């Protein structure tokens, strides 16, 4: 999906609509997700640069704003990346914080079921955005039938599974859902496949995709090994 930046004449309304959709969606979820989305909304209203489509805030500042420690900030930001709501634009380095952007099209996709609860006018405005048109090709039914993974363990693999499922549910269901996390040594993550053939296929064809997803939620992952 392509993120649409709320800029131009209708920018103010657009920003409020996105925040409204996030808030109503949060209120329809469990308390843990409500709190996570509220934290993101606080970051957006306080520090998001809509003109540049950028969120650049250090973990220490976020921790003060959220009244939590930096470990919680790291975990929550990883969860938001796994949801697809935050995308890393530039990884932080010495002297520079990590820069993020909102994936508004993903936020819209996730919040769509509650739009009508706000009102038909709101739902009509939200549905009128450029990314919601006939060019969007839905996932095939076989992929749509694959349930989303449980990300509650919060490990790098649990969060990466959420991203992999969202990117290609059919592929995830066929090859990636059966992989289990068996260990982590430094930057090396070890996953176990149900058979030798399964492990060989994943190692040959899908390791780079798995590594990219794992690094998106935990940049310290440097290698993925598939065992059986």
PDB file of C-alpha atoms in Angstrom:
ATOM      1  CA  UNK A   1       0.000   0.000   0.000  1.00  0.00           C
ATOM      2  CA  UNK A   2       1.081   3.560  -0.652  1.00  0.00           C
ATOM      3  CA  UNK A   3       0.814   6.012   2.241  1.00  0.00           C
ATOM      4  CA  UNK A   4      -1.031   9.233   1.480  1.00  0.00           C
ATOM      5  CA  UNK A   5       0.319  12.283   3.333  1.00  0.00           C
ATOM      6  CA  UNK A   6      -2.349  14.615   4.783  1.00  0.00           C
ATOM      7  CA  UNK A   7      -1.163  17.808   3.103  1.00  0.00           C
ATOM      8  CA  UNK A   8      -2.887  20.526   1.088  1.00  0.00           C
ATOM      9  CA  UNK A   9      -6.219  22.280   1.555  1.00  0.00           C
ATOM     10  CA  UNK A  10      -7.918  19.386   3.388  1.00  0.00           C
ATOM     11  CA  UNK A  11      -4.880  18.486   5.470  1.00  0.00           C
ATOM     12  CA  UNK A  12      -6.361  19.504   8.845  1.00  0.00           C
ATOM     13  CA  UNK A  13      -9.549  17.480   8.314  1.00  0.00           C
ATOM     14  CA  UNK A  14      -7.522  14.542   7.016  1.00  0.00           C
ATOM     15  CA  UNK A  15      -5.302  14.464  10.097  1.00  0.00           C
ATOM     16  CA  UNK A  16      -8.283  14.550  12.429  1.00  0.00           C
ATOM     17  CA  UNK A  17     -10.013  11.810  10.461  1.00  0.00           C
ATOM     18  CA  UNK A  18      -6.975   9.539  10.716  1.00  0.00           C
ATOM     19  CA  UNK A  19      -6.695  10.177  14.454  1.00  0.00           C
ATOM     20  CA  UNK A  20     -10.439   9.619  14.887  1.00  0.00           C
ATOM     21  CA  UNK A  21     -10.250   6.295  13.070  1.00  0.00           C
ATOM     22  CA  UNK A  22      -7.321   5.241  15.259  1.00  0.00           C
ATOM     23  CA  UNK A  23      -9.111   6.253  18.464  1.00  0.00           C
ATOM     24  CA  UNK A  24     -12.392   4.530  17.658  1.00  0.00           C
ATOM     25  CA  UNK A  25     -10.540   1.416  16.535  1.00  0.00           C
ATOM     26  CA  UNK A  26      -8.587   1.426  19.810  1.00  0.00           C
ATOM     27  CA  UNK A  27     -11.783   1.629  21.858  1.00  0.00           C
ATOM     28  CA  UNK A  28     -13.060  -1.511  20.119  1.00  0.00           C
ATOM     29  CA  UNK A  29      -9.977  -3.500  21.158  1.00  0.00           C
ATOM     30  CA  UNK A  30      -8.580  -4.965  24.384  1.00  0.00           C
ATOM     31  CA  UNK A  31      -6.872  -2.752  26.954  1.00  0.00           C
ATOM     32  CA  UNK A  32      -3.323  -3.604  25.854  1.00  0.00           C
ATOM     33  CA  UNK A  33      -3.978  -2.525  22.272  1.00  0.00           C
ATOM     34  CA  UNK A  34      -5.957   0.514  23.447  1.00  0.00           C
ATOM     35  CA  UNK A  35      -2.949   1.690  25.425  1.00  0.00           C
ATOM     36  CA  UNK A  36      -0.541   1.024  22.542  1.00  0.00           C
ATOM     37  CA  UNK A  37      -2.620   3.044  20.088  1.00  0.00           C
ATOM     38  CA  UNK A  38      -3.121   5.842  22.630  1.00  0.00           C
ATOM     39  CA  UNK A  39       0.650   6.037  23.023  1.00  0.00           C
ATOM     40  CA  UNK A  40       1.089   6.302  19.265  1.00  0.00           C
ATOM     41  CA  UNK A  41      -1.626   8.961  19.026  1.00  0.00           C
ATOM     42  CA  UNK A  42       0.162  10.958  21.721  1.00  0.00           C
ATOM     43  CA  UNK A  43       3.398  10.778  19.730  1.00  0.00           C
ATOM     44  CA  UNK A  44       1.614  11.833  16.565  1.00  0.00           C
ATOM     45  CA  UNK A  45      -0.126  14.847  18.086  1.00  0.00           C
ATOM     46  CA  UNK A  46       3.008  15.959  19.935  1.00  0.00           C
ATOM     47  CA  UNK A  47       5.828  15.268  17.498  1.00  0.00           C
ATOM     48  CA  UNK A  48       4.687  14.103  14.061  1.00  0.00           C
ATOM     49  CA  UNK A  49       5.858  16.300  11.181  1.00  0.00           C
ATOM     50  CA  UNK A  50       3.038  15.917   8.680  1.00  0.00           C
ATOM     51  CA  UNK A  51       4.719  18.078   6.064  1.00  0.00           C
ATOM     52  CA  UNK A  52       7.789  15.846   6.013  1.00  0.00           C
ATOM     53  CA  UNK A  53       5.819  12.687   6.851  1.00  0.00           C
ATOM     54  CA  UNK A  54       8.264  11.999   9.656  1.00  0.00           C
ATOM     55  CA  UNK A  55       8.438  11.058  13.317  1.00  0.00           C
ATOM     56  CA  UNK A  56      11.896  11.566  14.788  1.00  0.00           C
ATOM     57  CA  UNK A  57      11.899  11.251  18.583  1.00  0.00           C
ATOM     58  CA  UNK A  58      14.466   9.609  20.841  1.00  0.00           C
ATOM     59  CA  UNK A  59      13.553   6.712  23.114  1.00  0.00           C
ATOM     60  CA  UNK A  60      14.355   8.736  26.220  1.00  0.00           C
ATOM     61  CA  UNK A  61      11.928  11.495  25.244  1.00  0.00           C
ATOM     62  CA  UNK A  62       9.240   8.951  24.358  1.00  0.00           C
ATOM     63  CA  UNK A  63       9.740   7.232  27.711  1.00  0.00           C
ATOM     64  CA  UNK A  64       9.172  10.531  29.544  1.00  0.00           C
ATOM     65  CA  UNK A  65       6.050  11.235  27.503  1.00  0.00           C
ATOM     66  CA  UNK A  66       4.632   7.755  28.095  1.00  0.00           C
ATOM     67  CA  UNK A  67       5.729   7.512  31.769  1.00  0.00           C
ATOM     68  CA  UNK A  68       7.526   4.211  31.099  1.00  0.00           C
ATOM     69  CA  UNK A  69      11.117   3.005  30.870  1.00  0.00           C
ATOM     70  CA  UNK A  70      13.097   2.825  27.630  1.00  0.00           C
ATOM     71  CA  UNK A  71      12.769  -0.958  27.469  1.00  0.00           C
ATOM     72  CA  UNK A  72       8.990  -0.562  27.256  1.00  0.00           C
ATOM     73  CA  UNK A  73       9.430   2.068  24.536  1.00  0.00           C
ATOM     74  CA  UNK A  74      11.579  -0.315  22.504  1.00  0.00           C
ATOM     75  CA  UNK A  75       9.017  -3.102  22.875  1.00  0.00           C
ATOM     76  CA  UNK A  76       6.031  -0.908  22.018  1.00  0.00           C
ATOM     77  CA  UNK A  77       7.688   0.641  18.974  1.00  0.00           C
ATOM     78  CA  UNK A  78       8.515  -2.862  17.741  1.00  0.00           C
ATOM     79  CA  UNK A  79       4.865  -3.850  18.158  1.00  0.00           C
ATOM     80  CA  UNK A  80       3.735  -0.785  16.200  1.00  0.00           C
ATOM     81  CA  UNK A  81       6.167  -1.699  13.409  1.00  0.00           C
ATOM     82  CA  UNK A  82       4.831  -5.245  13.428  1.00  0.00           C
ATOM     83  CA  UNK A  83       1.280  -3.888  13.081  1.00  0.00           C
ATOM     84  CA  UNK A  84       2.479  -2.004  10.013  1.00  0.00           C
ATOM     85  CA  UNK A  85       1.377   1.353  11.415  1.00  0.00           C
ATOM     86  CA  UNK A  86       4.942   2.637  11.786  1.00  0.00           C
ATOM     87  CA  UNK A  87       7.622   2.185   9.130  1.00  0.00           C
ATOM     88  CA  UNK A  88      11.330   2.888   9.636  1.00  0.00           C
ATOM     89  CA  UNK A  89      12.556   5.573   7.236  1.00  0.00           C
ATOM     90  CA  UNK A  90      16.106   5.709   8.567  1.00  0.00           C
ATOM     91  CA  UNK A  91      17.635   3.525  11.238  1.00  0.00           C
ATOM     92  CA  UNK A  92      19.146   5.423  14.154  1.00  0.00           C
ATOM     93  CA  UNK A  93      22.907   5.669  14.503  1.00  0.00           C
ATOM     94  CA  UNK A  94      25.260   7.469  16.837  1.00  0.00           C
ATOM     95  CA  UNK A  95      24.001  11.012  17.231  1.00  0.00           C
ATOM     96  CA  UNK A  96      20.792  10.361  15.247  1.00  0.00           C
ATOM     97  CA  UNK A  97      17.458   8.940  16.389  1.00  0.00           C
ATOM     98  CA  UNK A  98      15.498   6.455  14.285  1.00  0.00           C
ATOM     99  CA  UNK A  99      13.115   8.182  11.875  1.00  0.00           C
ATOM    100  CA  UNK A 100       9.673   6.706  11.221  1.00  0.00           C
ATOM    101  CA  UNK A 101       6.682   7.435   9.033  1.00  0.00           C
ATOM    102  CA  UNK A 102       3.049   6.424   9.364  1.00  0.00           C
ATOM    103  CA  UNK A 103       1.676   3.890   6.900  1.00  0.00           C
ATOM    104  CA  UNK A 104      -1.719   5.573   6.657  1.00  0.00           C
ATOM    105  CA  UNK A 105      -3.047   3.077   4.121  1.00  0.00           C
ATOM    106  CA  UNK A 106      -2.365   0.226   6.592  1.00  0.00           C
ATOM    107  CA  UNK A 107      -4.017   2.208   9.401  1.00  0.00           C
ATOM    108  CA  UNK A 108      -7.040   2.738   7.147  1.00  0.00           C
ATOM    109  CA  UNK A 109      -7.214  -0.946   6.277  1.00  0.00           C
ATOM    110  CA  UNK A 110      -7.150  -1.941   9.956  1.00  0.00           C
ATOM    111  CA  UNK A 111      -9.638   0.692  11.124  1.00  0.00           C
ATOM    112  CA  UNK A 112     -12.127   0.379   8.249  1.00  0.00           C
ATOM    113  CA  UNK A 113     -14.577  -1.874  10.207  1.00  0.00           C
ATOM    114  CA  UNK A 114     -15.347   0.956  12.666  1.00  0.00           C
ATOM    115  CA  UNK A 115     -15.731   3.863  10.221  1.00  0.00           C
ATOM    116  CA  UNK A 116     -19.521   3.561  10.120  1.00  0.00           C
ATOM    117  CA  UNK A 117     -19.650   3.762  13.913  1.00  0.00           C
ATOM    118  CA  UNK A 118     -18.451   7.361  13.623  1.00  0.00           C
ATOM    119  CA  UNK A 119     -21.034   8.188  10.966  1.00  0.00           C
ATOM    120  CA  UNK A 120     -21.800   7.722   7.264  1.00  0.00           C
ATOM    121  CA  UNK A 121     -20.194  11.073   6.402  1.00  0.00           C
ATOM    122  CA  UNK A 122     -16.968   9.997   8.079  1.00  0.00           C
ATOM    123  CA  UNK A 123     -16.987   6.605   6.339  1.00  0.00           C
ATOM    124  CA  UNK A 124     -17.586   8.302   2.994  1.00  0.00           C
ATOM    125  CA  UNK A 125     -14.676  10.712   3.500  1.00  0.00           C
ATOM    126  CA  UNK A 126     -12.338   7.915   4.513  1.00  0.00           C
ATOM    127  CA  UNK A 127     -13.408   5.688   1.627  1.00  0.00           C
ATOM    128  CA  UNK A 128     -12.753   8.523  -0.820  1.00  0.00           C
ATOM    129  CA  UNK A 129      -8.961   8.428  -0.382  1.00  0.00           C
ATOM    130  CA  UNK A 130      -6.906   7.566  -3.517  1.00  0.00           C
ATOM    131  CA  UNK A 131      -5.609   4.251  -2.209  1.00  0.00           C
ATOM    132  CA  UNK A 132      -9.112   2.821  -1.787  1.00  0.00           C
ATOM    133  CA  UNK A 133      -9.997   2.248  -5.453  1.00  0.00           C
ATOM    134  CA  UNK A 134     -10.664  -0.586  -7.852  1.00  0.00           C
ATOM    135  CA  UNK A 135      -6.965  -1.073  -8.516  1.00  0.00           C
ATOM    136  CA  UNK A 136      -6.502  -2.694  -5.091  1.00  0.00           C
ATOM    137  CA  UNK A 137      -6.327  -6.443  -5.615  1.00  0.00           C
ATOM    138  CA  UNK A 138      -7.444  -8.459  -2.560  1.00  0.00           C
ATOM    139  CA  UNK A 139      -5.547 -11.485  -1.332  1.00  0.00           C
ATOM    140  CA  UNK A 140      -6.762 -14.749  -2.825  1.00  0.00           C
ATOM    141  CA  UNK A 141      -9.221 -16.643  -0.661  1.00  0.00           C
ATOM    142  CA  UNK A 142      -6.658 -19.285   0.234  1.00  0.00           C
ATOM    143  CA  UNK A 143      -4.462 -16.604   1.809  1.00  0.00           C
ATOM    144  CA  UNK A 144      -7.393 -14.818   3.413  1.00  0.00           C
ATOM    145  CA  UNK A 145      -8.322 -18.030   5.243  1.00  0.00           C
ATOM    146  CA  UNK A 146      -4.960 -18.175   7.023  1.00  0.00           C
ATOM    147  CA  UNK A 147      -5.459 -16.710  10.528  1.00  0.00           C
ATOM    148  CA  UNK A 148      -3.173 -13.953  11.712  1.00  0.00           C
ATOM    149  CA  UNK A 149      -0.412 -15.108  14.075  1.00  0.00           C
ATOM    150  CA  UNK A 150      -0.420 -14.449  17.806  1.00  0.00           C
ATOM    151  CA  UNK A 151       2.055 -11.603  18.383  1.00  0.00           C
ATOM    152  CA  UNK A 152       1.471 -11.412  22.140  1.00  0.00           C
ATOM    153  CA  UNK A 153       4.753 -13.192  23.058  1.00  0.00           C
ATOM    154  CA  UNK A 154       6.525 -10.059  21.795  1.00  0.00           C
ATOM    155  CA  UNK A 155       9.612 -11.884  20.507  1.00  0.00           C
ATOM    156  CA  UNK A 156      11.252 -10.746  17.293  1.00  0.00           C
ATOM    157  CA  UNK A 157       9.887 -13.837  15.548  1.00  0.00           C
ATOM    158  CA  UNK A 158       6.322 -13.334  16.830  1.00  0.00           C
ATOM    159  CA  UNK A 159       6.352  -9.734  15.594  1.00  0.00           C
ATOM    160  CA  UNK A 160       8.001 -10.650  12.292  1.00  0.00           C
ATOM    161  CA  UNK A 161       5.335 -13.293  11.708  1.00  0.00           C
ATOM    162  CA  UNK A 162       2.710 -10.559  11.845  1.00  0.00           C
ATOM    163  CA  UNK A 163       4.516  -8.639   9.114  1.00  0.00           C
ATOM    164  CA  UNK A 164       5.035 -11.745   6.978  1.00  0.00           C
ATOM    165  CA  UNK A 165       1.376 -12.748   7.283  1.00  0.00           C
ATOM    166  CA  UNK A 166       0.250  -9.266   6.292  1.00  0.00           C
ATOM    167  CA  UNK A 167       2.618  -9.158   3.308  1.00  0.00           C
ATOM    168  CA  UNK A 168       1.571 -12.550   1.885  1.00  0.00           C
ATOM    169  CA  UNK A 169      -0.881 -14.618   3.920  1.00  0.00           C
ATOM    170  CA  UNK A 170      -0.832 -17.568   1.506  1.00  0.00           C
ATOM    171  CA  UNK A 171       2.956 -17.852   1.557  1.00  0.00           C
ATOM    172  CA  UNK A 172       2.968 -17.440   5.320  1.00  0.00           C
ATOM    173  CA  UNK A 173       0.397 -20.212   5.734  1.00  0.00           C
ATOM    174  CA  UNK A 174       2.261 -22.603   3.442  1.00  0.00           C
ATOM    175  CA  UNK A 175       5.843 -22.178   4.654  1.00  0.00           C
ATOM    176  CA  UNK A 176       6.309 -19.771   7.542  1.00  0.00           C
ATOM    177  CA  UNK A 177       3.532 -20.478  10.031  1.00  0.00           C
ATOM    178  CA  UNK A 178       5.034 -23.869  10.892  1.00  0.00           C
ATOM    179  CA  UNK A 179       8.406 -22.403  11.885  1.00  0.00           C
ATOM    180  CA  UNK A 180       9.008 -22.164  15.628  1.00  0.00           C
ATOM    181  CA  UNK A 181      11.568 -20.098  17.485  1.00  0.00           C
ATOM    182  CA  UNK A 182      14.127 -22.307  19.244  1.00  0.00           C
ATOM    183  CA  UNK A 183      16.780 -19.815  20.322  1.00  0.00           C
ATOM    184  CA  UNK A 184      18.724 -16.601  19.916  1.00  0.00           C
ATOM    185  CA  UNK A 185      22.467 -16.159  20.307  1.00  0.00           C
ATOM    186  CA  UNK A 186      23.510 -12.563  19.860  1.00  0.00           C
ATOM    187  CA  UNK A 187      22.223 -11.506  16.469  1.00  0.00           C
ATOM    188  CA  UNK A 188      21.590 -15.067  15.273  1.00  0.00           C
ATOM    189  CA  UNK A 189      17.984 -16.294  15.425  1.00  0.00           C
ATOM    190  CA  UNK A 190      17.288 -20.029  15.092  1.00  0.00           C
ATOM    191  CA  UNK A 191      13.959 -21.326  13.784  1.00  0.00           C
ATOM    192  CA  UNK A 192      12.839 -24.936  13.576  1.00  0.00           C
ATOM    193  CA  UNK A 193      10.977 -26.410  10.595  1.00  0.00           C
ATOM    194  CA  UNK A 194       8.756 -29.524  10.797  1.00  0.00           C
ATOM    195  CA  UNK A 195      10.833 -31.496   8.264  1.00  0.00           C
ATOM    196  CA  UNK A 196      14.199 -31.528   6.519  1.00  0.00           C
ATOM    197  CA  UNK A 197      12.592 -30.706   3.165  1.00  0.00           C
ATOM    198  CA  UNK A 198      10.651 -27.815   4.714  1.00  0.00           C
ATOM    199  CA  UNK A 199      13.822 -26.448   6.300  1.00  0.00           C
ATOM    200  CA  UNK A 200      15.779 -26.729   3.050  1.00  0.00           C
ATOM    201  CA  UNK A 201      13.112 -24.930   1.038  1.00  0.00           C
ATOM    202  CA  UNK A 202      12.778 -22.081   3.511  1.00  0.00           C
ATOM    203  CA  UNK A 203      16.551 -21.745   3.879  1.00  0.00           C
ATOM    204  CA  UNK A 204      16.993 -21.574   0.103  1.00  0.00           C
ATOM    205  CA  UNK A 205      14.043 -19.417  -0.933  1.00  0.00           C
ATOM    206  CA  UNK A 206      12.702 -17.456   2.029  1.00  0.00           C
ATOM    207  CA  UNK A 207      15.539 -16.686   4.448  1.00  0.00           C
ATOM    208  CA  UNK A 208      16.122 -13.197   3.080  1.00  0.00           C
ATOM    209  CA  UNK A 209      12.430 -12.364   3.480  1.00  0.00           C
ATOM    210  CA  UNK A 210      12.418 -13.695   7.048  1.00  0.00           C
ATOM    211  CA  UNK A 211      15.589 -11.787   7.919  1.00  0.00           C
ATOM    212  CA  UNK A 212      14.176  -8.533   6.521  1.00  0.00           C
ATOM    213  CA  UNK A 213      11.016  -8.887   8.622  1.00  0.00           C
ATOM    214  CA  UNK A 214      13.003  -9.731  11.761  1.00  0.00           C
ATOM    215  CA  UNK A 215      15.332  -6.773  11.235  1.00  0.00           C
ATOM    216  CA  UNK A 216      12.335  -4.485  10.755  1.00  0.00           C
ATOM    217  CA  UNK A 217      11.214  -5.203  14.316  1.00  0.00           C
ATOM    218  CA  UNK A 218      14.660  -5.804  15.822  1.00  0.00           C
ATOM    219  CA  UNK A 219      17.640  -4.304  13.939  1.00  0.00           C
ATOM    220  CA  UNK A 220      20.053  -6.355  16.069  1.00  0.00           C
ATOM    221  CA  UNK A 221      19.072  -9.568  14.236  1.00  0.00           C
ATOM    222  CA  UNK A 222      21.882 -10.255  11.772  1.00  0.00           C
ATOM    223  CA  UNK A 223      21.281 -13.869  10.739  1.00  0.00           C
ATOM    224  CA  UNK A 224      18.490 -16.457  10.599  1.00  0.00           C
ATOM    225  CA  UNK A 225      19.181 -20.194  10.689  1.00  0.00           C
ATOM    226  CA  UNK A 226      16.538 -22.819   9.822  1.00  0.00           C
ATOM    227  CA  UNK A 227      16.888 -26.176  11.589  1.00  0.00           C
ATOM    228  CA  UNK A 228      14.711 -29.264  11.486  1.00  0.00           C
TER     229      UNK A 228
END
